[in-house]
Structures are given as structure tokens and as C-alpha cells.
Amino acid sequence: MNKPVPVTDWVSDFDHTDPRWTEDPYPIWDELRAQCPVVHTNRFLGVYMPTTYEAVKAIAYDTEHFSSRRIIVRNSRPPITQSAPPITSDPPEHKPAKQLLLPPFTPDAMKKLEPRVRAICNELIDQFIADPSVDAAARYTKHIPVRAIAHMLGIPEQDGDLFIKWIHEILELGITDEATLMRAIEEMSHYFMGHIQARKSKPTDDLISTLMKARGPDGQPLSDMHVLGSLRLLLVAGIDTTWSGIGASLWHLAKTPADRERLIAEPELMPTAIEEFLRAYSPVTMAREVIKETTISGCPIKPENMVLLSFPAANRDPAMFHDADKVLIDRKENRHAAFGLGIHRCVGSNLARMEMTVALEEWLKRIPDFRLDPAGKVTWSEGTVRGPRQLPLLLGKAT
Amino acid sequence: MAGKLKIHVDPDKCQGHSRCKSLAPELFELDEYGNAHEIGDGTVPDGLEDKAWLAKSNCPELAIDITED
């Protein structure tokens, strides 16, 4: 595979997989935003990126010119054979597919799952609390969402490592390596088909069975392919996103003792703090495919290009948020778009919030003192979902 | 004397972020899909005015209207 040419001009030639973008994208986004509300690159067969909240919002609301049939910017655009409704659906198919998934993810449904998530967090903390240091990304944040979603789906929590491998192959390696992408999708589909088949003779009381029992708008049960697509979505969308959200929050608290102490002293601030971590360190960038020519914030948009729909960049727009580059855990007004805007609002947002809240609460309860390990290096994931993949921490009071 | 505040969630705009419900559970309820609706006729009881404004100012879809009788 050819190594990409390093970026010298971000405004006309940006690359969201460049190591500098992965390491610290915020100054790059500020530079882009100062130049233009929508920038373009010829890389990845042509991609626009809206840099302002206003432009991101306009595109998120506009399903006439922007399709969700492709939601990841990659080096190639293979024919669409595998969909994952509703995230890859446009109107009118989108609404019925989404409505099937909404009831299992309401805040009330999440309350029922919360005790299991608290137990998962404590089981994980038990394994390293006696150690002087820990890679919190590898041993804590990584495992919480995967076990929670496995629990909801009714599949073994210990299959988590397998899911994490597929997600890495689909969301990161798959940007440039089509063969790996296809193999991962194939393996994952095969795995879930097995679980679907097993439930045909022996229905269970879990999310897979709920989907299998659901009826589509035509009154007929969903096809196996639809169920499979939605399962693929839940797995891919529900894991490294929240892993990233929890990880970035812990990273912030590790390097900001004042916020850590305040959250411990004022636990009622937690919901506001979570929203602020979601704004400032939004993990998820989505994509759209341009299907009709249009104009966004005065910039011409042409078909055959993709759009990198950067909710994280929108959430750092100073025209929308005062002190946009500061993390204020008591920020009162916070219309952040971390979970998207419009019809594609993340179906798992209530799950993500609950997991982030529980993961931070349990950690702070048991490990009130921690800091970044100066001997280690924090590394960040590349591409569509951004969060710490190595988070070396020293545990206990500094001596 | 100022009149009573009345809130209304526009069901065409609400996408179920449930920020309002978490900030002002006394004023909003969620349906089976997680979409928000004002409780009752939306009249804001005395003392909850700040919560109504807070909910409005955190709705990412700008779906909450507040009117004054």
C-alpha cells in the first residue's frame, strides 16, 4: 500500500488520517474554520469538511442533497452491498427502521442495565486497583461498552475481544485496506447469523430476539439481512465510540486535578460534566455522500464527493460556544452535537451517557487520585472515532 | 406581574436527545421512542421557570418553545 503524502496545506489538502490530526486535531480545525466554513480535499476520491457548527448542522438536516448510504470516508468506494439500517438509511426507509431500535434504548431501559454496568466497572477495577500504574484504555475503558452491548444483545461478554478486533479492522484499517474491511464484515456477519439461527428454534429475551420479533412497515417480520445489518450497526457504533468517550474523560481528569477534585466534592455536577466532555472531546465524526449539487454556507458542493461530517469540529466552534476551546465542567448552556443532529441522532446516546456516568463514578469512588504516567505515552485512534487507545496512568497520591 | 410560562416541544423537531427530561424532569416526559413532550398543557409551575429556560437552552434541535401568557 502506498504511504499517503504528508499534508503541507491543510485548507486545500486535509487528511483526517494524518498522524498530526490524530494526535491533536483541534488547532487544525481552528485553522480550517478561520479560512472557510467548508473545506475540500482531493484525497479519498474527494471529500468536503464543514468546519462550523452552522455548516455541520445544515448538512445533517439536509437528506435531499446528502445521503447516509456511505457513512465512512475511505480510500475506495466499493459498491454498497452491506447496509446497516437505520444509520445507512435515508428517508423514507429511515424512520421505520429507526423506530424499531428506539424503545430498547430509552433512558428508562438504560436504568435497568445500569446495575450490570456498575458491576462490570468494579470487576475491571478489581483487577488493577492494587497496581501502582495501569493502562486505563486497555484494561478499563475498552471493556465497559463491549460487555454492556453484549449483555443487551444476549451474546457472551467474553466474545468482546473478537468484537474489538472487527471494529478496529472496519473503522481504522478499513479506511485504506479494503480486503481487511471485507473480511471483518464477513466474519462479523457469519458470527451474528449463527446467533440469529440459534434463536429461530429457541427464542431468548434479548435485543437480538426483539429485533427478530419486530415487524417492518409492511407488517412482515424483518428479513435476516435487516436484523443482521442492525446488529452490525449496534456493535460497530456502540463500542469504540463510548470506549473513546470514557477514555477522553478519564484522560482529562488525569491531567486536570482541579476538575477531578471538584467532581468528587460536587457529584451533582456529573451530568453537566459529562455533557461538557461529550462536547469538548466528541469521539464521533460521521460522513455523508453528496448526491445532488447544492450550496452550504455559501460554498458550492458537488456530487461524487463525500462529506466528513465533523460533529467534534462543530462542537469547538467559537461562534456557537463561548470559550469553545476550554473545558468547563459546569457549562450551563451546551447544545453540543456529539450525538449528531436531525434524524440520525445516535440511537445509543442514552446508553453512552449512562456508561460514561457509571464508569467515571465508579472509578472516582475507588481511585480518587490518579495522574498521567510521564513514562508512558497516550495514543489516539485514527479516523472516524477519536479516543485514547493507550492511557497510562499512575494510581494513588503523588509522593 | 409577569404571566405564567408555557412550554411546548415541537414533535417534528424533537429527535429524542432527552436533554430536557434530564434537566427538567418535572416539565417533560418521554414516549416509548424516547421523544419528549411537555407534561400536561405545558404550564410551568411557579419556581420551575429557570429549569424551563435551561431545558430550552440545551436542546440541540431547538425543539422547545416557551411562551408567556
Coordinates of C-alpha atoms in Angstrom, one line a residue:
Chain A
M1 CA 0.0 0.0 0.0
N2 CA 1.2 3.5 -0.8
K3 CA 2.0 5.7 2.1
P4 CA 0.0 8.9 1.9
V5 CA 1.8 12.1 1.1
P6 CA 2.2 14.2 4.2
V7 CA -0.1 17.3 4.3
T8 CA 1.5 20.7 3.7
D9 CA -1.6 22.7 3.2
W10 CA -4.5 21.7 5.5
V11 CA -7.0 24.1 3.9
S12 CA -6.9 22.6 0.4
D13 CA -5.5 19.2 1.1
F14 CA -6.6 18.0 4.5
D15 CA -6.2 14.3 5.5
H16 CA -8.1 13.1 8.6
T17 CA -5.8 10.1 8.9
D18 CA -2.6 12.3 9.1
P19 CA -0.7 11.5 12.3
R20 CA -0.8 15.2 13.3
W21 CA -4.6 15.2 13.0
T22 CA -4.8 12.0 15.1
E23 CA -2.6 13.4 17.8
D24 CA -4.2 16.8 18.2
P25 CA -6.9 17.9 15.7
Y26 CA -8.1 21.0 17.5
P27 CA -5.6 23.6 16.2
I28 CA -6.0 22.1 12.7
W29 CA -9.8 22.6 12.8
D30 CA -9.4 26.1 14.2
E31 CA -7.1 26.9 11.2
L32 CA -9.6 25.4 8.7
R33 CA -12.6 27.2 10.3
A34 CA -10.8 30.5 10.2
Q35 CA -10.3 30.0 6.4
C36 CA -13.7 28.6 5.3
P37 CA -16.9 27.1 6.6
V38 CA -16.5 24.2 4.2
V39 CA -13.1 23.0 3.0
H40 CA -12.3 20.3 0.4
T41 CA -9.5 17.8 -0.2
N42 CA -8.9 15.6 -3.3
R43 CA -7.8 12.8 -1.1
F44 CA -10.1 9.8 -0.6
L45 CA -11.6 10.4 -4.0
G46 CA -12.8 13.9 -3.0
V47 CA -14.1 15.0 0.4
Y48 CA -15.7 18.2 1.9
M49 CA -15.5 19.0 5.5
P50 CA -17.8 21.6 7.1
T51 CA -15.8 23.3 9.9
T52 CA -18.5 25.4 11.6
Y53 CA -21.5 24.4 13.7
E54 CA -23.8 26.1 11.2
A55 CA -22.5 24.2 8.2
V56 CA -22.4 20.8 10.0
K57 CA -26.0 21.4 11.1
A58 CA -27.1 22.4 7.6
I59 CA -25.7 19.1 6.2
A60 CA -27.0 16.9 9.0
Y61 CA -30.6 18.3 8.3
D62 CA -30.3 18.0 4.6
T63 CA -31.2 14.5 3.4
E64 CA -32.1 15.7 -0.1
H65 CA -28.5 16.5 -1.1
F66 CA -26.6 14.3 1.3
S67 CA -27.1 10.6 1.6
S68 CA -26.2 8.3 4.5
R69 CA -25.7 5.3 2.2
R70 CA -21.9 5.7 2.8
I71 CA -21.0 6.8 6.3
I72 CA -17.3 6.3 6.4
V73 CA -14.7 8.2 4.3
R74 CA -12.3 5.6 2.8
N75 CA -9.7 5.3 0.1
S76 CA -12.2 3.4 -2.1
R77 CA -15.9 3.4 -2.7
P78 CA -16.8 -0.2 -3.4
P79 CA -20.4 -1.0 -4.5
I80 CA -22.8 -0.9 -1.5
T81 CA -23.7 -4.5 -0.6
Q82 CA -23.9 -4.4 3.2
S83 CA -26.2 -1.8 4.8
A84 CA -26.7 -1.2 8.5
P85 CA -30.2 0.3 8.9
P86 CA -31.1 2.9 10.1
I87 CA -27.6 4.6 10.2
T88 CA -27.1 3.9 6.4
S89 CA -30.8 4.7 5.6
D90 CA -32.3 7.8 4.0
P91 CA -35.9 8.8 4.1
P92 CA -38.4 7.3 3.8
E93 CA -36.8 4.0 4.8
H94 CA -35.0 5.6 7.7
K95 CA -37.9 6.2 10.1
P96 CA -39.5 2.8 10.5
A97 CA -36.0 1.2 10.8
K98 CA -35.0 3.7 13.5
Q99 CA -38.3 3.3 15.4
L100 CA -37.7 -0.4 15.9
L101 CA -34.4 0.4 17.7
L102 CA -35.6 3.3 19.8
P103 CA -37.6 1.6 22.6
P104 CA -34.7 -0.6 23.9
F105 CA -32.5 2.5 24.3
T106 CA -34.7 4.9 26.2
P107 CA -33.4 6.4 29.5
D108 CA -35.7 4.1 31.4
A109 CA -34.4 1.0 29.6
M110 CA -30.9 2.1 30.4
K111 CA -31.7 2.3 34.1
K112 CA -32.4 -1.4 34.1
L113 CA -29.0 -2.1 32.5
E114 CA -27.2 0.3 34.9
P115 CA -26.5 -2.2 37.8
R116 CA -24.9 -4.6 35.4
V117 CA -22.6 -1.8 34.0
R118 CA -21.7 -0.8 37.6
A119 CA -20.7 -4.4 38.3
I120 CA -18.7 -4.6 35.1
C121 CA -16.8 -1.5 36.1
N122 CA -16.0 -2.8 39.5
E123 CA -14.9 -6.2 38.2
L124 CA -12.5 -4.4 35.9
I125 CA -11.2 -2.1 38.7
D126 CA -10.7 -5.1 41.0
Q127 CA -8.1 -6.5 38.5
F128 CA -5.7 -3.5 38.7
I129 CA -6.5 -1.4 41.8
A130 CA -3.6 -2.9 43.7
D131 CA -1.1 -1.9 41.0
P132 CA 0.8 1.4 41.0
S133 CA 0.1 2.0 37.4
V134 CA -2.4 0.9 34.7
D135 CA -3.1 1.4 31.0
A136 CA -6.7 2.5 31.6
A137 CA -7.6 2.3 27.9
A138 CA -6.5 -1.3 27.6
R139 CA -7.8 -2.5 31.0
Y140 CA -10.8 -0.3 31.8
T141 CA -12.5 1.9 29.2
K142 CA -12.1 -0.6 26.4
H143 CA -14.1 -3.3 28.1
I144 CA -17.1 -1.5 29.5
P145 CA -19.1 -0.7 26.3
V146 CA -18.4 -4.1 24.7
R147 CA -19.6 -6.0 27.7
A148 CA -22.6 -3.8 28.1
I149 CA -23.7 -4.2 24.5
A150 CA -23.0 -7.9 24.6
H151 CA -25.2 -8.1 27.7
M152 CA -28.0 -6.3 25.8
L153 CA -27.7 -8.4 22.7
G154 CA -27.6 -11.6 24.7
I155 CA -24.3 -12.8 23.4
P156 CA -21.3 -13.9 25.5
E157 CA -19.5 -10.9 27.2
Q158 CA -16.2 -12.8 26.8
D159 CA -16.5 -12.6 23.0
G160 CA -15.6 -8.9 23.5
D161 CA -12.1 -9.2 22.2
L162 CA -13.4 -10.6 18.9
F163 CA -15.7 -7.6 18.5
I164 CA -13.0 -5.1 19.3
K165 CA -10.8 -6.7 16.6
W166 CA -13.5 -6.4 14.0
I167 CA -14.2 -2.8 14.9
H168 CA -10.5 -1.9 14.6
E169 CA -10.4 -3.6 11.2
I170 CA -13.6 -1.9 10.0
L171 CA -13.2 1.6 11.3
E172 CA -9.4 2.0 11.2
L173 CA -7.6 -0.5 9.0
G174 CA -10.6 -0.5 6.6
I175 CA -10.1 3.2 5.7
T176 CA -7.2 2.1 3.4
D177 CA -7.3 -1.7 3.3
E178 CA -10.4 -2.9 1.5
A179 CA -9.6 -6.6 1.8
T180 CA -9.3 -6.4 5.6
L181 CA -12.5 -4.4 5.8
M182 CA -14.4 -7.0 3.7
R183 CA -13.1 -9.9 5.7
A184 CA -14.0 -8.3 9.0
I185 CA -17.6 -7.6 7.8
E186 CA -17.8 -11.2 6.6
E187 CA -16.6 -12.7 9.9
M188 CA -18.9 -10.5 11.9
S189 CA -21.9 -11.3 9.7
H190 CA -21.2 -15.0 10.0
Y191 CA -21.0 -14.7 13.8
F192 CA -24.3 -13.0 14.1
M193 CA -26.0 -15.3 11.6
G194 CA -25.2 -18.1 14.0
H195 CA -26.9 -16.2 16.8
I196 CA -29.9 -15.4 14.6
Q197 CA -30.3 -19.1 13.5
A198 CA -30.0 -20.3 17.1
R199 CA -32.9 -18.0 18.2
K200 CA -35.2 -19.3 15.5
S201 CA -35.6 -22.6 17.3
K202 CA -35.0 -21.1 20.8
P203 CA -36.1 -17.5 21.2
T204 CA -34.5 -15.6 24.0
D205 CA -35.2 -12.5 26.0
D206 CA -32.6 -10.1 24.5
L207 CA -32.2 -7.5 21.8
I208 CA -31.5 -9.9 19.0
S209 CA -34.8 -11.7 19.7
T210 CA -36.6 -8.3 20.0
L211 CA -35.4 -7.4 16.5
M212 CA -36.3 -10.8 15.1
K213 CA -39.8 -10.4 16.5
A214 CA -40.2 -6.9 15.2
R215 CA -42.4 -6.2 12.2
G216 CA -41.5 -3.9 9.4
P217 CA -43.8 -1.2 7.9
D218 CA -45.3 -3.8 5.7
G219 CA -46.4 -5.9 8.7
Q220 CA -43.9 -8.6 7.8
P221 CA -41.0 -9.7 10.1
L222 CA -37.7 -8.1 9.2
S223 CA -35.5 -10.1 6.9
D224 CA -32.5 -11.8 8.3
M225 CA -30.4 -9.3 6.4
H226 CA -32.1 -6.4 8.0
V227 CA -31.6 -7.9 11.5
L228 CA -28.0 -8.6 10.7
G229 CA -27.4 -5.1 9.4
S230 CA -28.9 -3.6 12.6
L231 CA -26.8 -5.9 14.8
R232 CA -23.7 -4.9 12.8
L233 CA -24.6 -1.2 13.5
L234 CA -25.1 -1.7 17.2
L235 CA -21.8 -3.5 17.6
V236 CA -19.8 -1.1 15.4
A237 CA -21.4 2.1 16.7
G238 CA -21.8 1.1 20.3
I239 CA -18.3 0.1 21.3
D240 CA -15.3 2.2 20.4
T241 CA -17.4 5.3 20.5
T242 CA -18.1 5.0 24.2
W243 CA -14.7 3.5 24.8
S244 CA -13.4 6.8 23.4
G245 CA -15.8 9.0 25.4
I246 CA -15.0 7.3 28.7
G247 CA -11.2 7.3 27.9
A248 CA -11.1 11.0 26.9
S249 CA -13.0 12.0 30.1
L250 CA -10.5 10.0 32.3
W251 CA -7.6 11.5 30.4
H252 CA -9.0 15.0 31.1
L253 CA -9.4 14.2 34.8
A254 CA -6.0 12.6 35.0
K255 CA -4.4 15.9 33.7
T256 CA -6.8 18.3 35.4
P257 CA -6.7 17.7 39.2
A258 CA -8.9 20.8 39.9
D259 CA -11.8 19.3 37.9
R260 CA -11.2 15.8 39.4
E261 CA -11.4 17.2 43.0
R262 CA -14.4 19.3 42.2
L263 CA -16.3 16.4 40.7
I264 CA -15.6 14.3 43.8
A265 CA -16.7 17.2 46.1
E266 CA -19.7 18.1 44.0
P267 CA -21.0 14.8 42.5
E268 CA -24.2 16.6 41.4
L269 CA -22.1 18.2 38.7
M270 CA -21.6 14.9 37.0
P271 CA -24.4 15.3 34.3
T272 CA -23.1 18.7 33.3
A273 CA -19.5 17.5 33.2
I274 CA -20.4 14.5 31.1
E275 CA -22.1 16.8 28.5
E276 CA -19.0 19.0 28.5
F277 CA -16.7 16.1 28.0
L278 CA -19.0 15.0 25.1
R279 CA -18.8 18.5 23.6
A280 CA -15.0 19.1 24.0
Y281 CA -13.9 15.6 23.2
S282 CA -16.7 14.4 20.9
P283 CA -15.5 11.0 19.7
V284 CA -17.6 10.6 16.5
T285 CA -17.2 12.0 13.1
M286 CA -19.8 10.8 10.6
A287 CA -19.9 11.0 6.8
R288 CA -22.3 11.6 4.0
E289 CA -22.2 11.2 0.3
V290 CA -23.2 14.2 -1.9
I291 CA -26.0 13.1 -4.2
K292 CA -27.1 16.5 -5.6
E293 CA -25.4 19.7 -6.2
T294 CA -26.0 22.4 -3.6
T295 CA -24.5 25.2 -1.6
I296 CA -23.6 25.1 2.1
S297 CA -22.7 28.3 4.0
G298 CA -22.0 29.9 0.6
C299 CA -19.7 27.1 -0.6
P300 CA -20.5 25.1 -3.7
I301 CA -21.0 21.3 -3.0
K302 CA -20.7 18.9 -5.9
P303 CA -21.8 15.3 -6.2
E304 CA -19.3 12.4 -6.3
N305 CA -17.7 13.8 -3.2
M306 CA -18.0 12.5 0.4
V307 CA -18.5 14.8 3.3
L308 CA -16.7 14.4 6.6
L309 CA -19.4 15.4 9.0
S310 CA -17.3 16.5 11.9
F311 CA -19.5 16.9 14.9
P312 CA -16.3 17.3 17.0
A313 CA -15.2 20.3 15.0
A314 CA -18.8 21.8 15.2
N315 CA -18.6 21.5 19.0
R316 CA -15.4 23.6 19.1
D317 CA -16.9 26.4 17.0
P318 CA -16.4 29.7 19.0
A319 CA -19.4 31.2 17.1
M320 CA -21.6 28.6 18.9
F321 CA -19.9 28.1 22.3
H322 CA -18.2 30.7 24.4
D323 CA -14.7 29.6 25.5
A324 CA -15.1 26.8 22.9
D325 CA -11.5 25.6 23.5
K326 CA -11.9 25.4 27.3
V327 CA -13.4 22.5 29.2
L328 CA -15.9 24.0 31.7
I329 CA -17.4 21.1 33.7
D330 CA -20.2 23.5 34.9
R331 CA -21.1 24.8 31.4
K332 CA -24.8 25.6 31.7
E333 CA -25.8 26.1 28.1
N334 CA -24.5 23.3 26.0
R335 CA -26.3 22.5 22.7
H336 CA -23.5 20.2 21.6
A337 CA -23.9 17.9 18.7
A338 CA -21.8 14.9 19.9
F339 CA -24.6 12.5 19.1
G340 CA -25.5 14.2 15.8
L341 CA -28.3 16.4 14.8
G342 CA -31.5 15.7 13.0
I343 CA -33.0 12.3 12.1
H344 CA -29.7 10.4 12.6
R345 CA -29.4 11.3 16.2
C346 CA -27.4 8.4 17.8
V347 CA -29.8 5.7 18.9
G348 CA -27.5 4.7 21.7
S349 CA -27.0 8.2 23.2
N350 CA -28.7 7.3 26.4
L351 CA -26.6 4.1 26.7
A352 CA -23.4 6.1 26.1
R353 CA -24.3 8.7 28.7
M354 CA -25.2 6.0 31.3
E355 CA -21.9 4.1 30.6
M356 CA -19.8 7.3 30.8
T357 CA -21.5 8.4 34.0
V358 CA -21.2 5.0 35.7
A359 CA -17.6 4.4 34.5
L360 CA -16.5 7.8 35.9
E361 CA -18.5 7.5 39.1
E362 CA -17.2 4.0 40.0
W363 CA -13.6 5.0 39.1
L364 CA -13.6 8.2 41.2
K365 CA -15.2 6.3 44.1
R366 CA -12.4 3.8 44.2
I367 CA -9.5 5.7 42.6
P368 CA -9.9 9.4 43.6
D369 CA -6.2 10.1 43.0
F370 CA -4.5 9.4 39.6
R371 CA -2.5 11.2 37.0
L372 CA -0.9 10.6 33.6
D373 CA 2.2 8.4 33.8
P374 CA 5.1 10.6 32.5
A375 CA 7.0 7.4 31.5
G376 CA 4.1 6.3 29.2
K377 CA 2.6 7.7 26.0
V378 CA -1.1 8.5 25.4
T379 CA -2.1 7.4 21.9
W380 CA -5.3 8.2 20.0
S381 CA -7.3 6.2 17.5
E382 CA -7.3 7.3 13.9
G383 CA -10.2 8.3 11.6
T384 CA -13.9 8.2 12.4
V385 CA -13.8 7.7 16.1
R386 CA -11.3 9.5 18.3
G387 CA -10.3 8.5 21.8
P388 CA -7.3 7.3 23.8
R389 CA -6.1 3.8 22.8
Q390 CA -3.3 3.9 25.4
L391 CA -3.8 5.7 28.6
P392 CA -1.0 5.0 31.0
L393 CA -1.9 6.3 34.5
L394 CA -0.2 6.3 37.9
L395 CA -2.7 5.4 40.6
G396 CA -2.7 6.8 44.2
K397 CA -1.5 10.0 45.6
A398 CA 1.6 11.6 44.1
T399 CA 4.5 11.1 46.5
Chain B
M1 CA -47.0 40.7 37.5
A2 CA -45.4 38.5 34.8
G3 CA -47.7 35.8 33.4
K4 CA -47.1 32.1 33.6
L5 CA -44.6 30.4 31.3
K6 CA -45.8 27.7 28.9
I7 CA -43.6 25.2 27.2
H8 CA -44.1 23.2 24.1
V9 CA -42.0 20.6 22.4
D10 CA -42.3 20.6 18.6
P11 CA -42.7 16.8 17.8
D12 CA -41.4 17.4 14.3
K13 CA -38.2 18.8 15.6
C14 CA -37.6 16.6 18.7
Q15 CA -35.1 13.8 17.9
G16 CA -35.1 12.3 21.4
H17 CA -31.8 13.6 22.8
S18 CA -33.7 13.7 26.1
R19 CA -31.6 16.6 27.4
C20 CA -34.8 18.4 28.6
K21 CA -36.0 15.4 30.5
S22 CA -32.7 15.0 32.3
L23 CA -32.5 18.8 33.2
A24 CA -36.2 19.3 34.0
P25 CA -37.9 16.0 34.7
E26 CA -40.8 17.9 36.3
L27 CA -41.7 19.5 33.0
F28 CA -41.0 16.9 30.3
E29 CA -41.9 13.3 29.8
L30 CA -40.7 10.8 27.2
D31 CA -42.8 8.5 25.0
E32 CA -41.9 4.9 24.2
Y33 CA -39.4 6.1 21.5
G34 CA -37.7 8.4 23.9
N35 CA -39.1 11.6 22.3
A36 CA -40.0 14.4 24.6
H37 CA -43.4 16.0 25.3
E38 CA -44.4 18.7 27.8
I39 CA -46.2 17.4 30.8
G40 CA -49.9 18.3 30.8
D41 CA -50.7 21.6 28.9
G42 CA -47.1 22.8 29.4
T43 CA -47.8 25.4 32.1
V44 CA -44.6 25.8 34.1
P45 CA -45.4 25.7 37.8
D46 CA -44.0 28.6 40.0
G47 CA -40.4 28.1 40.9
L48 CA -39.5 26.0 37.8
E49 CA -39.1 28.8 35.3
D50 CA -35.3 28.6 35.4
K51 CA -35.5 24.9 34.6
A52 CA -37.7 25.6 31.7
W53 CA -35.2 28.1 30.2
L54 CA -32.3 25.7 31.0
A55 CA -34.0 22.9 29.1
K56 CA -34.7 25.2 26.1
S57 CA -31.1 26.4 26.0
N58 CA -29.8 22.8 25.9
C59 CA -32.0 21.4 23.2
P60 CA -29.7 20.6 20.3
E61 CA -32.7 20.6 17.9
L62 CA -34.2 23.9 19.0
A63 CA -37.4 22.0 19.5
I64 CA -38.6 23.7 22.7
D65 CA -40.8 26.9 22.6
I66 CA -41.5 29.0 25.7
T67 CA -44.4 31.5 25.6
E68 CA -45.6 33.8 28.3
D69 CA -49.4 34.1 29.0

